Coordinates of C-alpha atoms in Angstrom, one line a residue:
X1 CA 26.1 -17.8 -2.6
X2 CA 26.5 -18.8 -6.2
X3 CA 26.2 -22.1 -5.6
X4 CA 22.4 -21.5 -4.0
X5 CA 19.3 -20.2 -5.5
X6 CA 19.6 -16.5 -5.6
X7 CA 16.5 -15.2 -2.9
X8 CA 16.3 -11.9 -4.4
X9 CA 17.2 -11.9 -8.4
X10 CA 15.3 -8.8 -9.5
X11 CA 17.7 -7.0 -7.2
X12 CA 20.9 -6.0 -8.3
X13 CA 24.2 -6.5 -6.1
X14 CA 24.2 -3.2 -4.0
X15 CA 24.8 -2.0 -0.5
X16 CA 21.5 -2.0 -0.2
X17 CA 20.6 -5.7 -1.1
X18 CA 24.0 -6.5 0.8
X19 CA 22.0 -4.6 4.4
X20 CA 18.9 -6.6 3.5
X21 CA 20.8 -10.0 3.4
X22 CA 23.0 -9.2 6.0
X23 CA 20.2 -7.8 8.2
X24 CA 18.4 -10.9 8.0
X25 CA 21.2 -13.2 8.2
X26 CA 21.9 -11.5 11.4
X27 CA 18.4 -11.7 13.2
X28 CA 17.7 -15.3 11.8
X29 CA 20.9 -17.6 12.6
X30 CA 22.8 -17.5 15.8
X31 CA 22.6 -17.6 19.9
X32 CA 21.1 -14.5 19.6
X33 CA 18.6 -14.7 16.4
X34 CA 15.6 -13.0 17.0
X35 CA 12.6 -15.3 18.2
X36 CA 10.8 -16.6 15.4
X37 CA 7.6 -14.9 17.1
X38 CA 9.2 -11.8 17.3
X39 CA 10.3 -11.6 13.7
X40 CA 7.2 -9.2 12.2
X41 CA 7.9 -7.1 9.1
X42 CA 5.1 -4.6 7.8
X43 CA 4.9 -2.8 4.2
X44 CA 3.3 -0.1 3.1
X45 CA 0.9 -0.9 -0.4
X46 CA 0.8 2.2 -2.8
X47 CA 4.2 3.0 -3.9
X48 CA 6.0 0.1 -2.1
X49 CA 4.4 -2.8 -3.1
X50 CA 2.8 -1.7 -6.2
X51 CA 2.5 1.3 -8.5
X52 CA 0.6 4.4 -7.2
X53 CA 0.8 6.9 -10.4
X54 CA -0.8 8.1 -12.2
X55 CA -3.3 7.6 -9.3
X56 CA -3.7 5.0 -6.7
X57 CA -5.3 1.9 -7.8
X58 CA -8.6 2.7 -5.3
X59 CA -8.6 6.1 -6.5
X60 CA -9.4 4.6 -10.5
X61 CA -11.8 2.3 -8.7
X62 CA -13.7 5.1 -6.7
X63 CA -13.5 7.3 -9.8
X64 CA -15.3 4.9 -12.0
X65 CA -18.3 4.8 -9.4
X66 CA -18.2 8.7 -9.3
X67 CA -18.6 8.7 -12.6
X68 CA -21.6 6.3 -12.9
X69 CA -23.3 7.9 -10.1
X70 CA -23.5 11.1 -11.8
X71 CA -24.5 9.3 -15.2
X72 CA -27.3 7.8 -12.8
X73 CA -27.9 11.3 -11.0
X74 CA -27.1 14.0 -13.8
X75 CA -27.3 16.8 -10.2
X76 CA -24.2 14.9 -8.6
X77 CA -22.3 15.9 -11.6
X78 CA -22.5 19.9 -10.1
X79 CA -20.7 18.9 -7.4
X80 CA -17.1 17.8 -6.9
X81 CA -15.5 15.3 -7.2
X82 CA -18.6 13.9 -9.4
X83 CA -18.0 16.7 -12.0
X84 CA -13.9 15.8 -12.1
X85 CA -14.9 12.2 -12.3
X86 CA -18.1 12.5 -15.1
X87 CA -15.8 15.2 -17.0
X88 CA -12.7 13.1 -17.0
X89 CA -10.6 16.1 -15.9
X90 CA -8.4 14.5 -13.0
X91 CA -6.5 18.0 -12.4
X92 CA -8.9 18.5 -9.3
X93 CA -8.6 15.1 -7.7
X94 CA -4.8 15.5 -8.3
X95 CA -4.8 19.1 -6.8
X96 CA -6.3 17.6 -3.7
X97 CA -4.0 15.6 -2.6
X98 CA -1.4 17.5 -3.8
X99 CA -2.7 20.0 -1.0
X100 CA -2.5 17.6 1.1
X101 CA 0.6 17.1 1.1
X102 CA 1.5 20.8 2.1
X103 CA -1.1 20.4 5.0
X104 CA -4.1 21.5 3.3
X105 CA -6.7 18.7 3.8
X106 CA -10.4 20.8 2.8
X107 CA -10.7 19.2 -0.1
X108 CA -9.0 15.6 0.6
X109 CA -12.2 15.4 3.0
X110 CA -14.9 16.4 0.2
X111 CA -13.1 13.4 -1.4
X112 CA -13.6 11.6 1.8
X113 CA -17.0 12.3 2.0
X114 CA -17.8 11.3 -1.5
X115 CA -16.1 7.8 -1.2
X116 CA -17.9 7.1 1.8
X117 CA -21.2 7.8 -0.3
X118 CA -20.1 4.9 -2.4
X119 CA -20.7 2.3 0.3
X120 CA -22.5 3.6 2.5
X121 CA -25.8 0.7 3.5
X122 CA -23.7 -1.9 1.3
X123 CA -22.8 -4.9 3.0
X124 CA -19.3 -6.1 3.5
X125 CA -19.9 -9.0 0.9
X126 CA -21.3 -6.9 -2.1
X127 CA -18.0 -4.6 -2.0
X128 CA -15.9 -7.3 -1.6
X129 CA -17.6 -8.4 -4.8
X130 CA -17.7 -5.4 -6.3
X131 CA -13.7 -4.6 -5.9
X132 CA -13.1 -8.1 -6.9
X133 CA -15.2 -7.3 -10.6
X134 CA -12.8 -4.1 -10.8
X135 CA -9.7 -6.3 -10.4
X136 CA -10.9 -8.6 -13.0
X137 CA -11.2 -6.6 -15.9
X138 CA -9.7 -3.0 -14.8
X139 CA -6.3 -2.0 -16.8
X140 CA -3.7 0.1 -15.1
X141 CA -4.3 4.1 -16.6
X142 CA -1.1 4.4 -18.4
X143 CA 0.5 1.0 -18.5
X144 CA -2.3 -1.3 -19.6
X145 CA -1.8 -4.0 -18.0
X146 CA -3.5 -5.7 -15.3
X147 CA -3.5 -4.6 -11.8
X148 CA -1.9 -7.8 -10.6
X149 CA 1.5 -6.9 -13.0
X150 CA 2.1 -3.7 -11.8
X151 CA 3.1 -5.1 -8.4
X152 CA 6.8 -5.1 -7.5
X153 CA 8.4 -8.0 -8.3
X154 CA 11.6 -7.0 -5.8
X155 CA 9.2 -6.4 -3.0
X156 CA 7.4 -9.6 -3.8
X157 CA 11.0 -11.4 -3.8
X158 CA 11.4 -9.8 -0.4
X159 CA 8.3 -10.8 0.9
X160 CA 9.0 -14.8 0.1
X161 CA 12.5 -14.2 1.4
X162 CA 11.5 -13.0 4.8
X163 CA 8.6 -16.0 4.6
X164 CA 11.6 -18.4 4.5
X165 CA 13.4 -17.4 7.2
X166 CA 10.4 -17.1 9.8
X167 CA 9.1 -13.7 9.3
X168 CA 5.1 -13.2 9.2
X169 CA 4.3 -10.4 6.7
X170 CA 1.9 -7.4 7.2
X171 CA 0.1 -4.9 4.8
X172 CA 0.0 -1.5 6.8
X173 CA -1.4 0.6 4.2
X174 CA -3.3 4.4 4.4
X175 CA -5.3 2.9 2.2
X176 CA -8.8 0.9 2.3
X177 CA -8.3 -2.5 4.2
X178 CA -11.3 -3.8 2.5
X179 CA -10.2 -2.5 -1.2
X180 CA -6.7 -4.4 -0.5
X181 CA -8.3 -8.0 1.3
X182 CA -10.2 -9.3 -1.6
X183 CA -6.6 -9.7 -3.9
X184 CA -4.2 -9.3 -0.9
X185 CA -3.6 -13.5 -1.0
X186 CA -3.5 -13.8 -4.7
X187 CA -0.7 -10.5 -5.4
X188 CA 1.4 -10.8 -2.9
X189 CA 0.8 -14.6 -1.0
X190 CA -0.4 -12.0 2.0
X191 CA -3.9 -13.6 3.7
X192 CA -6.2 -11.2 4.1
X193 CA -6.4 -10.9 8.2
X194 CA -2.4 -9.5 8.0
X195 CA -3.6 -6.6 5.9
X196 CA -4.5 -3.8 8.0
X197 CA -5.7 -0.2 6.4
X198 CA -8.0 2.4 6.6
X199 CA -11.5 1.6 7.8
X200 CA -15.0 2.6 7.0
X201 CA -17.3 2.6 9.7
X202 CA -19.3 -0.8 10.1
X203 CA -22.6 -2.0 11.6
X204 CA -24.3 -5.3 12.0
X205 CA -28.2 -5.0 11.0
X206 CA -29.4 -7.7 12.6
X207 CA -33.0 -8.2 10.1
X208 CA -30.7 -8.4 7.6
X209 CA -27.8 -10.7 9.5
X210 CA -25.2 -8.1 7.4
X211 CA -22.4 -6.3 8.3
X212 CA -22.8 -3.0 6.5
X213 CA -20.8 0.3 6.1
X214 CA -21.9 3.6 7.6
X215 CA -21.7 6.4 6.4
X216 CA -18.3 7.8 8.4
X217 CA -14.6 7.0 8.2
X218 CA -13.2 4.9 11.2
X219 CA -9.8 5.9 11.1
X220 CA -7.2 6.8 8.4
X221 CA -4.1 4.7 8.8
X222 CA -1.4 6.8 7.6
X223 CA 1.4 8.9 9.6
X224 CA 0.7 8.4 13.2
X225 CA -2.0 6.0 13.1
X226 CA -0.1 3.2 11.5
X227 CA 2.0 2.5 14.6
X228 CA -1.3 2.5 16.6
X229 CA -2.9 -0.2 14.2
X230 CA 0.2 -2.0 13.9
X231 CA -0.2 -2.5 17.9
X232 CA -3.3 -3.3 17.9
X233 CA -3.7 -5.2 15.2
X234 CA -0.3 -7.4 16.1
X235 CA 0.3 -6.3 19.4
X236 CA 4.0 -6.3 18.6
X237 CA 6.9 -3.9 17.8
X238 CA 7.9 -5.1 14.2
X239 CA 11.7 -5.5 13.1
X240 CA 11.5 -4.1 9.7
X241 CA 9.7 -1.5 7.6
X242 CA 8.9 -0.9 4.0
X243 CA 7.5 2.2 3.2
X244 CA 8.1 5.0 0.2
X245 CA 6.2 8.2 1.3
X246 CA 5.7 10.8 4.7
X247 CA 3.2 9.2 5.7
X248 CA 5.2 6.3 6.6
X249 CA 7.8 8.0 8.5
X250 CA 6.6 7.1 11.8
X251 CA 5.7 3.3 10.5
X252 CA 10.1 3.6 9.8
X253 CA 10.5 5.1 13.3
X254 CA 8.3 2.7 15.2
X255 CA 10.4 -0.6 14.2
X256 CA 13.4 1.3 15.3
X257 CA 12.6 0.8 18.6
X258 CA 13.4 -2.9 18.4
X259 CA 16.9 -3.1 19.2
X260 CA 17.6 -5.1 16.4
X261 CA 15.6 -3.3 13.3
X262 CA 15.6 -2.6 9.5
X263 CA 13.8 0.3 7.8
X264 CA 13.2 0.4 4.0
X265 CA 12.2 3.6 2.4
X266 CA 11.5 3.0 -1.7
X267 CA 12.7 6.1 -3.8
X268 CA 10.8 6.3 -7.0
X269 CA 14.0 7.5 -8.8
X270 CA 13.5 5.5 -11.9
X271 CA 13.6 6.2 -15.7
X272 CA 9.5 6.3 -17.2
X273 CA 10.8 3.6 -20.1
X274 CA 10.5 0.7 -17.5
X275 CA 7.3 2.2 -16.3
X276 CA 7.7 2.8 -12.1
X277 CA 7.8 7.0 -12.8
X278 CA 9.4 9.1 -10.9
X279 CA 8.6 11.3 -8.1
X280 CA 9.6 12.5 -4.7
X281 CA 6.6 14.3 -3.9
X282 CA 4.8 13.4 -0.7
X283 CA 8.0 11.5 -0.2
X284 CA 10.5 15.2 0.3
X285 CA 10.5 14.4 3.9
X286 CA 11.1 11.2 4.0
X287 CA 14.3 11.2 1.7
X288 CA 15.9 14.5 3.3
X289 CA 15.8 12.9 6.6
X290 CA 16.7 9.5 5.7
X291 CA 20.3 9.4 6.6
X292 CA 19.5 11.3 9.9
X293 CA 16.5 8.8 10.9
X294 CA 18.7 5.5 9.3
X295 CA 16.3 4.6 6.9
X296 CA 17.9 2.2 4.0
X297 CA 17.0 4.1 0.7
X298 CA 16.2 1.4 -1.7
X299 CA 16.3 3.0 -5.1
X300 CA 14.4 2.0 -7.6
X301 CA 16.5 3.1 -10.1
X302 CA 20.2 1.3 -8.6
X303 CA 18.9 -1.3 -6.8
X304 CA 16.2 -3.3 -8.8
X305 CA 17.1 -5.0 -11.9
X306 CA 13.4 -5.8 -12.8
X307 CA 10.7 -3.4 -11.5
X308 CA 7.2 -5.5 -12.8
X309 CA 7.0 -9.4 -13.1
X310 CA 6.3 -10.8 -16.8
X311 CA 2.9 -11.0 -17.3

């Protein structure tokens, strides 16, 4: 391989780049390579494709709309998450989801609730302008530096790898289709009718010729649901998996079903000094069962040379 362009140079030369060459090598070349139709790999966004600490990149976004809703409507700032958001104290919003994690989802819902106030009447088109302004100037939290340079530059390697040897790539995230669509194309060369996420309710006001969101959530697509989007959304059993977190473990599972399959599971195992920090949580399950389930750990730490592109 010396002699060719190296498809994967922010990753180092471990078993685990060795099972991604290998694996593909194996399903694309052959008598018995895998149909080109066939060949359908889906990632997970926060954590696998792009940072998710110190909070989810929709999470800053929502939190900045919090925040000038109660400077709008000094009541809403009484309530949480308004008061977390105007206050600047995150320990709340952090608390919730760290109880969901241990099964304890009352107060991911008054999250829920609140985010769905955020849209709710506005068209389609306005968010998609709106998330699009946020993307243009926002800063991540702690690194500050664009959005689009905290993606992964491995996974983005991986993505144009899998491209080249007839794969068609899908975003299968929990989090908001609509928040990922408008910069799906531009970050990761993914058009935005591949990405598939969690949903807000949608209506068609015919005065107004507008599809608008309601004022419930369609469906969260993490766990159990992402299998159920990925078929019917693709309407086939993908051959590999990317994923980092419990809530992709059935995502991991589903593929595995193809008799010819791959499943990735990122492990945020890194030092802080090259900025990807560390964690397992929301991921325990995941990791102590990856050997068992035959999940390829990719660690973050031993297996990628370069975690963010240059920007």
């Amino acid at each position: 391989m010396s002699a060719e362009r190296d498809p994967l140079p922010s990753w180092r030369s471990t078993p685990t780049r060795d099972a991604i060459l290998g694996f593909v090598e194996a399903v694309t070349t052959g008598a018995d390579a895998v149909p080109p139709a066939e060949r359908i790999a889906v990632f997970d966004n926060d954590g696998t494709l792009w940072t998710e600490k110190p909070m989810p990149t929709q999470l800053h976004y929502i939190v900045q709309q919090w925040a000038a809703a109660a400077r709008a409507d000094p009541a809403l700032a009484d309530r949480q998450p308004y008061r977390a958001a105007a206050t600047g104290d995150f320990a709340w919003i952090g608390g919730a989801f760290d109880k969901h994690y241990a099964g304890d989802d009352s107060e991911l819902q008054v999250i829920i609730a609140a985010l769905l106030e955020t849209t709710v009447g506005m068209s389609v088109e306005d968010y998609q302008s709106a998330v699009t302004e946020f993307y243009r100037v926002a800063k991540h939290l702690t690194l500050g530096r664009a959005y689009s340079t905290t993606v992964y530059q491995p996974m983005i390697e991986l993505l144009r790898y899998l491209e080249e040897h007839g794969f068609s790539c899908y975003i299968v995230s929990g989090g908001d289709r609509d928040f990922m669509r408008p910069i799906s194309e531009d970050y990761y060369g993914i058009s935005p009718e591949r990405v598939i996420g969690s949903a807000v309710g949608l209506r068609y006001d015919a005065g107004s010729n507008e599809v608008t969101y309601a004022a419930e959530l369609s469906f969260f697509d993490d766990g159990p649901e992402k299998p159920i989007r990925i078929w019917s959304r693709i309407g086939r059993r993908p051959i590999l998996a990317a994923g980092n977190s419990n809530g992709d473990i059935p995502m991991l599972r589903f593929v595995q079903g193809h008799p010819r399959s791959l499943s990735l599971l990122v492990h945020h195992d890194d030092h802080a000094d090259r900025g990807d920090l560390p964690y397992d949580k929301g991921a325990e399950l995941a990791l102590s069962s990856a050997a068992a389930s035959g999940f390829t750990v990719v660690s973050v730490g031993a297996d990628w040379g370069a975690v963010f592109p240059e920007e």
